[in-house]
Each structure stands twice: as structure tokens, then as C-alpha cells.
Amino acid sequence: MIEIKSVSKTFKTKKDSFTALNNISLNIEDGDIFGIIGLSGAGKSTLVRCINLLERPTTGNVIIDGKDMTTLSKKELLTMRRNIGMIFQNFNLFSQRTIIKNVCYPMEIAGYSKADALKRAKEMLELVDLTEKENSYPSQLSGGQKQRVAIARALATNPKYLLCDEATSALDPNTTEQILELLKRINKELGITIVVITHEMRVVDKICNKVAVIDNSQIAECGLVSQVFASPKSQIAKELILPKKQSKIGTQAVRIVFNGESTNEPIISALVLECQVQVSIMFADTKDFDGKLFGQMVIRLPEDKRGADKVIEWLLAHNLDFKREEV
Amino acid sequence: MFSETFMKLWENHILQMGVWETIYMTLLSTVVAYIIGLPLGLVLCVTDKDGICPNRFINKTLSVIVNAFRSIPFIILMVAMLPVANFIVGTSLGNSAMVVMLIIAAAPYVARMTESSIKEVDAGVIEAAKAMGTPSFKIVTKVLIPEAKPSLIVGAVISTVTILGYSAMASTIGGGGLGQIAIVWGHQRSNSDIIWICVALTIIIVQIIQEIGMYIARKVDKRQR
């Protein structure tokens, strides 16, 4: 368990000082995927660095598994850090080391034998599905692959905790999805407690069970994701959550895929007339090539189940390629 | 006329000797300058206020010393350091004395080159190493030096060429090598052919050092595909 107890951090410059964290208290239970969300400059990166003491809190304590990080000796702190993996927005891999050597690094530091380190590194690369890249260098990898190597490296010494500092912010949506899936799997299968720092709502939405919203160096709101998302109380949480969430609540939809088989007949109007229901188009991207239709369209189903079933039946009857989904 | 002069010098083994002395002085001084300058540069970097073990006192002291030596023109430094050479190698003349001089002049230069190479290492990578529980000394040996290696090699090439230039200057006060041939045989006897032969040979040596060094630097750098 990670207990953050009234932690404050003030950066002093020659002329004035800047408060990055103001009296922050949080409990991160074992097994959590804990999201810390806030706008940039809110202090969340400083907060995560206070957990493994890359930044030393000005006041307050960070207690991990009963040990107060702020009172540890230098040596104890280094040992403790091996129990807390960390991944970064820019991956921070060693550019002059091969992938497998990158994963071996923390084990070299922790004093594993070469053979043990190599064996474990191979296992880790298997976990992140990059076995075939072990002799490549980071510059030969895509962003998503680099982050997977970083995850393998962070987990090599079998840590109990994993800190993710904007780990998906440099990645495209698809890759983000993959990395989030991987993090979720790590949490489930290896039982690693994960702290996720992000400014993206969907990251919290997708994997976290608890969330703390940080604004102006303070915690604005904290609790279960389901609760905070359902009824955000603070202004900042509302700003972060509601605009994207409003249109989404409980909407059933179907995604129709046009692959050139259906001709350019007016499908939607036919559907509306024949089923006697109202649907609205939420997204459409179709192209007409030689009178054949290609692309996708997402339509919202009627609220009542009977109407929705009618639409599905109609789509089946007309041999359209479609998928039900919740948006 | 030109080739005649060249053949004469060649047959009397003067040129071979000059080339050999130049290379020998340059390489020996570079190696020793690195033995002193590299750790110095690392200490400068590590103790910097943004370094891994900031120490204002050590950093400022070293920095002032390095700057002092760097700001003295080599020709003056050489004359001033003659007694030091005499103390270390027992003479203030000849190639061994010149090597001492070159080392004194080059070590601070190498320190600054090293410092700038090490400072290029991505701060994020250092942070990652810290987060993995790396002790400070191992950050230097396992992260800073390996990550800066290509840049350090480029620096070494530049330093070697600079020291080669210094070695020619050293011949004005008794050093050997191509510089001496150019000055004693060429300049003082008004034989411009000899000067140009020395110039050409120096260019060739520099080219060879440059090409080999850059080839190695490219070879070890894993950042490009």
C-alpha cells in the first residue's frame, strides 16, 4: 500500500518559490489501478516522483508497505526503488543498448547473475510480445514497441508497484489502446499495483478503478472511478469528465460497414420507413466508387428494446455487415 | 624542383622521422590527456548543479582551474610550463618535454569536450536509471559513458587534431616532428617547398585521423537505423 500523507513540494528559485504540491494525501491500495488526472502543470508529475522520491517532498511523508520513504538511507532508498517500476512519456530507453540489454539493465544493477538476468529478460519480452526484437536497438522500434520494452524493463526486477508518467501521451489512439490493455493484464495477472498519471480522461476510464483529480497543486476530488465519473462534484472534474461523457450515457448503437456489396440505395431512409423508428446518425464516413458504397456509419438505436430489435432484424434481413456497440 | 626536394628529404629519412614524431607526440599526449581529462570532465558534469551529485565547491574550483588553463594561449602556456616539464621528465627540451606541455594544455580541453558530450545524454534516461535504483557511480559507468560514447569519440577526434596542431607549435621551442622540419628546414632557410611538403603531410595525417575516428563513431552509434 502506498500512503501519501500531507505531501507538499515547493520549488525554490533565486527570486521566488513555486508550490507544485499543496498538502496532498492519498491512499493507494494493493491491486489498484489508480489514476491521477489533471491538466498540465497541475502537479501530477511531481506527485508521482514524490512516490519513489525522485523528488523529495518539502513536507509530509510517503509510506510504502509501512516504510517511510522520506527517512530511508540512500542505500535503502535504492533498494526500495527496485520494488517500484516506472515508465515515462518518452520511454527513456538506453539508446546504445539492445532491447534485451535494456531489459537486463535493472537486473544488472540489482546484482542478478548474467544468466538469470538473460532468462528473466526473455520472459519479460515474451510477456510484452517482443521476443523477435531482442537484438534490435530502440531507434528501430515504433513508439508503442518502445513503451512495451520500457514496461518489460520496469517489471524485470519483479516490482510490486508500477508508476506510469503520461505513458500513453506520446502514442496514437490505437497504440494507446494496446498499452492500456497490457497494463490491465499486468495488473490482473501479476497483481501489480499501478499508478497512472495522465491528462486523458479515456485512460482513466479504460483501466483505472480509482481516480484522484488534481487541480492547482491540490486534490480536487478522489474516489472510485465509477462514482467520480457518474457524479463529479468539483468544477475541474466536471470540466474533465462531462463534455465528452454527456452524449455517451447508455447509448446503444450499430456500426454498419459498407464494403462495396450494397449498391448506393438509400439505406437509412428505407430503414426508418420500414421499421417505423427514429434513428440518428452519429458518425458516417462513406465513399461512392462506381455506384458501390464503401465506408462505415454508426447509427444510434431507439431507446426502447422493441424498436432496437426491429432495426437489428431489418439489418439482418438486408444482409448488411454490422456490429452492435455501446458508445 | 618540388619533387626533388621531396626525394632528398625522403631518402635522408627526414620526412619519415618527422611524420613519426608528430604522430607519436600527438597520440601519446592525447592518450594521457584523456586519462586526466576524462575523469575531470565527468566530475565537472556530475557535480554540476543539475548533475547527479551537485557539489558547488568542487564544481566551481575545477571549473576555474580548467578555464584558467584554457584561456592561456598555447604558445605562452608552453614557455611558462618549461620548468614543470623539466621537473617531470628532467629536461625542458626535446619530444618528451613537449609531450608534457601538450598534456598540460590538452587535458583541460579534453575535460570540457567530455563535459559537453556527457551533458548531451537525455535527462529522461538518467531519471529512468535513478528510478531503477542505480547508485550514482553506476549511473556514470553504466549510463552516462555508454550513452555518450559516440559523442565522446567525435570529441576525441577533434581533440586529437587540435593536439596535432599544438605539437607543431611546440617545435618552436625545441619539439620535433613536421613542425620542426617546416620551421628549421623550411622557414629559417627560406625553402618554401619544404614548408608546403610539411603542410601536405599534415593535411593527410589529419584526414586519416578524421576519417578513421568518424567511421568508428558512426559504427558505435546505435541511434540511427
XYZ file of C-alpha atoms in Angstrom:
552
model
C 0.000 0.000 0.000
C 1.218 3.486 -0.832
C 0.222 6.148 1.664
C 0.848 9.729 0.711
C 0.479 11.820 3.842
C 0.076 15.587 3.563
C 2.825 15.903 0.998
C 3.801 19.357 -0.148
C 6.520 20.291 -2.584
C 7.852 23.753 -3.144
C 10.462 24.544 -5.755
C 12.660 27.448 -4.824
C 14.241 29.644 -7.416
C 16.506 32.564 -6.616
C 13.748 35.116 -6.516
C 10.538 33.348 -5.580
C 9.164 29.901 -4.893
C 6.615 27.753 -6.638
C 4.276 25.325 -4.928
C 3.827 22.227 -7.080
C 2.018 20.155 -4.479
C -0.048 21.530 -1.640
C -0.884 19.191 1.224
C -1.766 16.092 -0.748
C -2.969 12.930 0.940
C -3.838 9.728 -0.908
C -4.030 6.027 -0.204
C -3.270 3.617 -2.994
C -4.329 0.110 -2.058
C -2.646 -3.032 -3.328
C -4.173 -4.218 -6.582
C -5.485 -0.793 -7.541
C -5.035 0.845 -10.870
C -5.032 4.337 -9.518
C -5.473 7.224 -11.914
C -4.154 10.679 -11.155
C -5.598 13.112 -13.636
C -5.200 16.809 -14.103
C -4.358 19.451 -16.628
C -0.705 20.001 -17.450
C 1.039 21.973 -14.753
C -1.355 20.729 -12.089
C 1.481 18.953 -10.298
C 0.739 15.334 -11.120
C 4.197 14.523 -12.482
C 5.777 15.948 -9.348
C 3.403 13.871 -7.243
C 4.370 10.605 -8.909
C 8.059 11.493 -8.476
C 7.449 12.025 -4.802
C 6.332 8.399 -4.535
C 9.736 6.966 -5.470
C 11.479 10.058 -4.149
C 12.941 11.203 -7.430
C 11.623 14.413 -5.933
C 11.899 14.762 -2.185
C 8.725 16.212 -0.643
C 9.307 19.512 1.144
C 6.997 18.368 3.927
C 4.905 15.275 4.512
C 5.598 11.566 4.255
C 5.337 8.831 1.667
C 4.846 5.441 3.285
C 5.166 2.338 1.161
C 4.376 -1.009 2.796
C 4.872 0.583 6.180
C 8.250 2.111 5.341
C 8.584 5.862 5.341
C 10.430 6.659 2.119
C 11.485 10.092 3.341
C 13.507 8.685 6.247
C 15.293 5.872 4.382
C 19.069 5.927 3.992
C 20.458 6.352 0.485
C 21.123 2.636 0.156
C 17.724 1.584 1.469
C 16.086 4.018 -0.927
C 17.893 2.492 -3.926
C 16.786 -0.985 -2.869
C 13.249 0.259 -2.351
C 13.160 1.785 -5.826
C 13.807 -1.632 -7.341
C 10.405 -2.554 -5.965
C 8.762 0.358 -7.791
C 8.919 0.233 -11.573
C 8.431 3.393 -13.586
C 7.621 4.161 -17.202
C 7.661 7.524 -18.926
C 6.079 9.530 -21.698
C 9.303 9.492 -23.723
C 10.084 5.848 -22.907
C 13.637 6.730 -21.795
C 15.263 3.588 -23.114
C 19.049 3.334 -23.338
C 19.687 4.184 -26.966
C 23.040 2.404 -27.124
C 21.781 -0.868 -25.667
C 19.877 -3.575 -27.485
C 16.319 -4.303 -26.382
C 17.308 -7.347 -24.354
C 20.176 -5.411 -22.729
C 17.725 -2.649 -21.844
C 15.545 -5.156 -20.043
C 18.619 -6.671 -18.359
C 19.737 -3.287 -17.007
C 17.757 -3.135 -13.742
C 18.812 -6.698 -13.002
C 22.482 -5.839 -13.567
C 22.029 -3.072 -11.034
C 20.211 -5.334 -8.591
C 23.048 -7.853 -8.839
C 21.405 -10.737 -10.711
C 23.779 -13.199 -12.352
C 24.133 -12.734 -16.100
C 22.372 -15.989 -16.902
C 19.459 -15.264 -14.555
C 19.070 -11.752 -15.952
C 19.045 -13.007 -19.522
C 16.495 -15.691 -18.738
C 14.208 -13.278 -16.953
C 14.625 -10.646 -19.694
C 13.496 -13.182 -22.268
C 10.440 -13.987 -20.191
C 9.631 -10.302 -19.911
C 9.960 -9.766 -23.653
C 7.610 -12.672 -24.133
C 5.129 -11.020 -21.780
C 5.119 -7.840 -23.874
C 5.239 -9.833 -27.109
C 8.534 -8.503 -28.453
C 10.659 -11.634 -28.468
C 11.697 -11.194 -32.070
C 13.101 -7.716 -31.372
C 15.559 -8.662 -28.649
C 18.633 -7.770 -30.685
C 17.255 -4.570 -32.166
C 18.066 -1.116 -30.855
C 15.416 1.315 -29.579
C 15.760 3.539 -32.655
C 14.478 0.649 -34.767
C 11.223 0.372 -32.823
C 7.909 2.198 -33.035
C 6.610 4.236 -30.115
C 4.291 1.521 -28.905
C 7.041 -1.088 -29.091
C 9.389 1.200 -27.168
C 6.829 1.600 -24.411
C 6.396 -2.174 -24.244
C 10.154 -2.547 -23.824
C 10.008 0.096 -21.095
C 7.280 -1.897 -19.370
C 9.327 -5.108 -19.646
C 12.311 -3.261 -18.202
C 10.286 -1.734 -15.381
C 8.883 -5.124 -14.408
C 12.117 -7.093 -14.730
C 13.032 -6.922 -11.054
C 9.562 -8.093 -10.086
C 8.311 -4.872 -8.517
C 5.105 -4.631 -6.574
C 4.275 -1.206 -7.966
C 4.395 0.392 -11.375
C 4.307 4.161 -11.844
C 3.228 5.394 -15.267
C 4.018 9.027 -16.012
C 1.928 10.012 -19.048
C 2.882 6.647 -20.512
C 0.481 6.860 -23.436
C 0.603 10.586 -24.158
C 3.119 10.231 -26.983
C 1.213 7.411 -28.655
C -1.577 7.315 -31.201
C -5.057 6.114 -30.113
C -4.623 2.537 -31.366
C -1.256 2.087 -29.709
C -2.588 3.711 -26.555
C -5.282 1.077 -26.503
C -2.717 -1.723 -26.777
C -0.550 -0.326 -23.997
C -3.593 0.134 -21.750
C -4.652 -3.454 -22.414
C -1.160 -4.599 -21.497
C -1.196 -2.587 -18.268
C -4.567 -4.034 -17.374
C -3.288 -7.533 -17.989
C -0.205 -6.909 -15.869
C -2.408 -5.707 -13.046
C -4.655 -8.721 -13.282
C -2.176 -11.478 -13.957
C 0.830 -10.311 -11.975
C -1.099 -8.444 -9.296
C 0.982 -5.303 -9.740
C -0.434 -2.097 -8.302
C -0.356 0.599 -10.952
C -0.371 4.371 -10.581
C -1.329 6.134 -13.788
C -0.603 9.803 -14.335
C -2.479 11.236 -17.271
C -4.338 14.187 -18.686
C -6.514 11.956 -20.828
C -9.907 11.018 -19.484
C -10.193 7.908 -21.611
C -7.099 6.406 -19.998
C -8.696 6.608 -16.569
C -11.999 5.500 -17.997
C -10.437 2.497 -19.642
C -8.264 0.969 -16.934
C -8.472 2.680 -13.555
C -10.635 1.649 -10.642
C -9.856 4.720 -8.563
C -9.074 8.257 -9.534
C -7.768 11.432 -7.986
C -8.360 14.689 -9.799
C -5.603 17.212 -9.249
C -6.040 20.889 -9.813
C -3.868 23.776 -8.726
C -1.478 21.547 -6.774
C -4.319 20.146 -4.689
C -6.629 17.167 -4.824
C -9.980 18.368 -6.066
C -11.712 15.045 -5.873
C -10.853 11.434 -5.193
C -12.735 8.153 -5.219
C -13.894 5.205 -7.265
C -13.874 5.894 -10.992
C -17.482 4.753 -11.234
C -18.560 7.286 -8.617
C -16.451 10.218 -9.713
C -17.420 9.723 -13.334
C -21.105 9.302 -12.594
C -21.370 12.416 -10.473
C -18.321 14.629 -10.490
C -18.521 17.198 -7.727
C -15.618 19.543 -8.237
C -15.535 22.068 -11.039
C -12.360 20.652 -12.562
C -13.706 17.090 -12.540
C -16.848 18.273 -14.272
C -14.791 20.044 -16.883
C -12.653 16.999 -17.464
C -15.413 14.423 -17.451
C -18.716 15.829 -18.576
C -18.275 17.329 -22.031
C -17.113 14.073 -23.536
C -19.320 11.934 -21.381
C -22.698 13.611 -21.856
C -23.540 12.238 -25.250
C -22.383 8.801 -24.306
C -24.520 7.671 -21.421
C -26.053 4.293 -22.173
C -26.281 4.737 -25.889
C -26.774 1.615 -27.948
C -25.588 1.860 -31.490
C -24.734 -0.201 -34.505
C -21.781 0.236 -36.761
C -22.636 -0.623 -40.322
C -19.755 -1.442 -42.604
C -20.159 -0.929 -46.334
C -17.723 -2.995 -48.314
C -18.957 -2.356 -51.802
C -21.554 -5.111 -51.839
C -24.583 -2.950 -51.275
C -25.453 -0.573 -54.044
C -25.999 3.068 -53.454
C -29.587 2.745 -52.305
C -30.897 4.985 -49.513
C -30.467 2.528 -46.646
C -31.214 4.791 -43.721
C -34.429 6.236 -45.075
C -35.576 2.781 -46.095
C -34.821 1.539 -42.578
C -36.707 4.404 -40.955
C -39.741 3.971 -43.196
C -39.960 0.235 -42.955
C -39.263 -0.128 -39.229
C -41.188 2.972 -38.213
C -38.482 4.031 -35.814
C -36.292 7.071 -35.390
C -32.562 6.711 -35.612
C -29.853 9.294 -35.709
C -26.544 9.125 -37.478
C -23.680 9.581 -35.024
C -20.839 9.077 -37.422
C -20.553 8.442 -41.104
C -17.671 8.149 -43.480
C -18.683 6.647 -46.768
C -17.423 6.890 -50.292
C -19.034 6.073 -53.564
C -16.917 4.190 -56.087
C -18.662 3.284 -59.336
C -22.037 3.219 -57.665
C -20.767 0.951 -54.889
C -20.643 2.105 -51.318
C -17.541 1.845 -49.120
C -17.074 3.045 -45.550
C -18.698 2.990 -42.152
C -21.658 4.513 -40.433
C -22.681 4.491 -36.790
C -26.347 4.964 -36.039
C -27.965 5.308 -32.664
C -30.638 2.734 -31.925
C -34.014 3.696 -30.492
C -34.168 3.778 -26.683
C -36.848 1.078 -26.405
C -35.805 -2.503 -26.871
C -38.544 -3.389 -29.368
C -37.564 -0.595 -31.699
C -33.917 -1.567 -31.415
C -34.669 -5.216 -32.142
C -36.664 -4.186 -35.193
C -33.679 -2.310 -36.586
C -31.368 -5.248 -35.976
C -33.787 -7.607 -37.702
C -34.082 -5.244 -40.641
C -30.301 -5.010 -40.967
C -30.022 -8.809 -40.835
C -32.739 -9.193 -43.432
C -30.949 -6.828 -45.768
C -27.660 -8.684 -45.453
C -25.747 -5.715 -44.124
C -22.439 -6.128 -42.357
C -22.872 -4.571 -38.909
C -21.784 -4.725 -35.301
C -23.614 -3.698 -32.156
C -21.691 -1.442 -29.845
C -22.073 0.898 -26.955
C -20.824 4.393 -27.426
C 62.253 21.160 -58.070
C 59.407 20.269 -55.707
C 59.697 16.513 -56.168
C 63.488 16.779 -55.990
C 63.263 18.382 -52.562
C 60.769 15.743 -51.519
C 63.025 12.873 -52.677
C 66.031 14.373 -50.920
C 64.168 14.653 -47.629
C 62.691 11.188 -48.092
C 65.990 9.473 -48.871
C 67.576 11.004 -45.780
C 64.632 9.696 -43.701
C 63.880 13.205 -42.532
C 60.231 13.144 -43.544
C 59.618 9.667 -42.144
C 61.133 10.779 -38.866
C 59.040 13.951 -38.861
C 55.800 12.105 -39.544
C 56.600 9.501 -36.924
C 57.498 12.118 -34.287
C 54.342 14.077 -34.992
C 52.133 11.000 -34.709
C 53.939 9.740 -31.651
C 53.732 13.081 -29.799
C 50.120 13.566 -30.775
C 48.858 10.127 -29.835
C 50.834 9.838 -26.608
C 49.685 13.271 -25.435
C 46.093 12.557 -26.438
C 46.014 9.295 -24.511
C 47.485 10.812 -21.357
C 45.359 13.961 -21.735
C 42.307 11.676 -21.790
C 43.470 9.760 -18.739
C 43.485 13.083 -16.881
C 40.778 14.984 -18.755
C 38.058 12.356 -18.980
C 37.602 11.895 -15.218
C 37.908 15.658 -14.821
C 35.116 16.199 -17.333
C 32.977 13.575 -15.631
C 33.476 15.219 -12.239
C 32.588 18.596 -13.750
C 29.390 17.096 -15.115
C 28.378 15.091 -12.071
C 28.947 17.967 -9.637
C 27.101 20.485 -11.792
C 24.007 21.959 -10.180
C 21.827 19.847 -12.500
C 24.162 16.863 -12.214
C 23.623 13.641 -10.304
C 25.655 14.726 -7.234
C 25.646 18.509 -7.222
C 28.599 19.977 -5.364
C 29.095 23.661 -5.846
C 32.516 23.852 -4.243
C 34.185 21.084 -6.282
C 32.483 22.201 -9.453
C 33.484 25.854 -9.133
C 37.069 25.056 -8.137
C 37.659 22.683 -11.032
C 35.872 24.952 -13.426
C 38.099 27.901 -12.531
C 41.273 25.820 -12.913
C 40.166 24.397 -16.250
C 39.163 27.811 -17.533
C 42.470 29.327 -16.428
C 44.475 26.792 -18.428
C 42.093 27.022 -21.371
C 42.378 30.781 -21.593
C 46.186 30.908 -21.802
C 47.345 30.811 -25.440
C 49.305 27.618 -26.002
C 52.495 29.332 -27.027
C 52.587 31.250 -23.727
C 51.499 28.268 -21.657
C 54.361 26.304 -23.198
C 57.019 28.771 -22.177
C 55.515 29.145 -18.735
C 55.412 25.404 -18.194
C 59.028 24.706 -19.167
C 60.100 24.357 -15.517
C 57.280 21.884 -14.921
C 58.459 19.754 -17.848
C 61.977 19.976 -16.508
C 60.722 18.776 -13.130
C 58.731 15.847 -14.538
C 60.986 14.470 -17.303
C 64.294 16.068 -16.333
C 64.629 18.244 -19.411
C 62.888 21.199 -20.965
C 63.945 20.284 -24.480
C 63.023 17.568 -26.919
C 59.976 15.479 -27.527
C 59.343 14.159 -24.022
C 59.311 17.684 -22.644
C 56.928 18.674 -25.429
C 54.624 15.781 -24.601
C 54.360 17.072 -21.025
C 53.492 20.504 -22.361
C 50.898 19.110 -24.738
C 49.283 17.130 -21.937
C 49.086 20.184 -19.682
C 47.467 22.158 -22.486
C 45.198 19.378 -23.725
C 43.831 17.878 -20.502
C 41.593 20.883 -19.669
C 40.460 20.942 -23.288
C 39.578 17.257 -23.104
C 37.745 17.876 -19.828
C 35.483 20.442 -21.485
C 34.925 18.203 -24.511
C 33.952 15.332 -22.231
C 31.690 17.562 -20.198
C 29.785 18.726 -23.244
C 29.415 15.149 -24.565
C 28.116 13.856 -21.250
C 25.686 16.744 -20.966
C 24.069 15.613 -24.201
C 22.790 12.467 -22.501
C 18.999 12.658 -22.239
C 17.944 13.714 -18.745
C 14.975 11.356 -19.006
C 17.268 8.359 -19.428
C 19.206 9.371 -16.317
C 15.931 9.741 -14.453
C 14.887 6.251 -15.561
C 18.193 4.863 -14.297
C 17.623 6.582 -10.949
C 14.098 5.225 -10.763
C 15.535 1.734 -11.213
C 17.677 2.237 -8.130
C 21.045 2.887 -9.794
C 23.724 4.224 -7.419
C 25.399 7.426 -8.616
C 28.708 5.801 -9.528
C 26.971 3.223 -11.684
C 24.975 5.961 -13.415
C 28.326 7.291 -14.599
C 29.765 3.951 -15.701
C 26.637 2.232 -16.975
C 24.580 5.106 -18.327
C 26.465 8.364 -18.917
C 29.594 6.962 -20.582
C 27.912 4.278 -22.741
C 25.130 6.633 -23.822
C 27.597 9.416 -24.668
C 30.065 7.077 -26.385
C 29.521 8.214 -29.986
C 29.776 11.845 -28.957
C 32.877 11.104 -26.841
C 34.545 9.512 -29.856
C 33.772 12.518 -32.037
C 35.223 14.673 -29.254
C 38.348 12.535 -29.167
C 38.844 13.030 -32.904
C 38.537 16.795 -32.555
C 40.888 16.778 -29.557
C 43.481 14.685 -31.409
C 43.501 17.070 -34.344
C 43.812 20.056 -32.008
C 46.719 18.403 -30.178
C 48.365 17.698 -33.512
C 48.207 21.426 -34.191
C 49.699 22.163 -30.780
C 52.503 19.687 -31.456
C 53.578 21.706 -34.485
C 53.715 24.837 -32.356
C 55.805 23.002 -29.804
C 58.612 22.764 -32.339
C 59.235 26.497 -31.991
C 60.751 25.832 -28.587
C 62.508 22.581 -29.288
C 59.969 19.922 -30.199
C 60.426 17.634 -33.177
C 58.093 16.458 -35.882
C 56.774 18.024 -39.065
C 56.523 21.413 -37.360
C 60.239 21.404 -36.715
C 61.035 20.435 -40.288
C 58.818 23.225 -41.580
C 60.386 25.813 -39.289
C 64.034 24.777 -39.243
C 64.445 23.449 -42.776
C 61.757 25.432 -44.485
C 61.153 28.777 -42.822
C 64.629 29.521 -41.489
C 66.316 28.527 -44.768
C 63.677 30.205 -46.906
C 62.760 26.946 -48.629
C 59.051 27.199 -49.287
C 58.951 23.760 -50.922
C 59.726 22.124 -47.611
C 57.026 24.145 -45.875
C 54.460 23.010 -48.408
C 55.548 19.402 -48.156
C 55.010 19.586 -44.393
C 51.638 21.238 -44.890
C 50.568 18.495 -47.282
C 51.697 15.724 -44.970
C 49.904 17.315 -42.027
C 46.698 17.543 -44.035
C 46.994 13.871 -44.936
C 47.552 12.827 -41.309
C 44.594 14.915 -40.139
C 42.402 13.436 -42.858
C 43.327 9.906 -41.852
C 42.630 10.572 -38.155
C 39.351 12.275 -39.027
C 38.140 9.505 -41.335
C 39.049 6.647 -39.011
C 37.559 8.435 -35.986
C 34.310 9.317 -37.711
C 33.999 5.796 -39.079
C 34.279 4.381 -35.568
C 31.845 6.970 -34.187
C 29.265 6.081 -36.824
C 29.829 2.390 -36.253
C 29.218 2.504 -32.497
C 26.231 4.841 -32.607
C 23.041 2.795 -32.437
C 20.697 5.763 -32.674
C 20.368 5.636 -36.452
C 18.906 2.690 -38.222
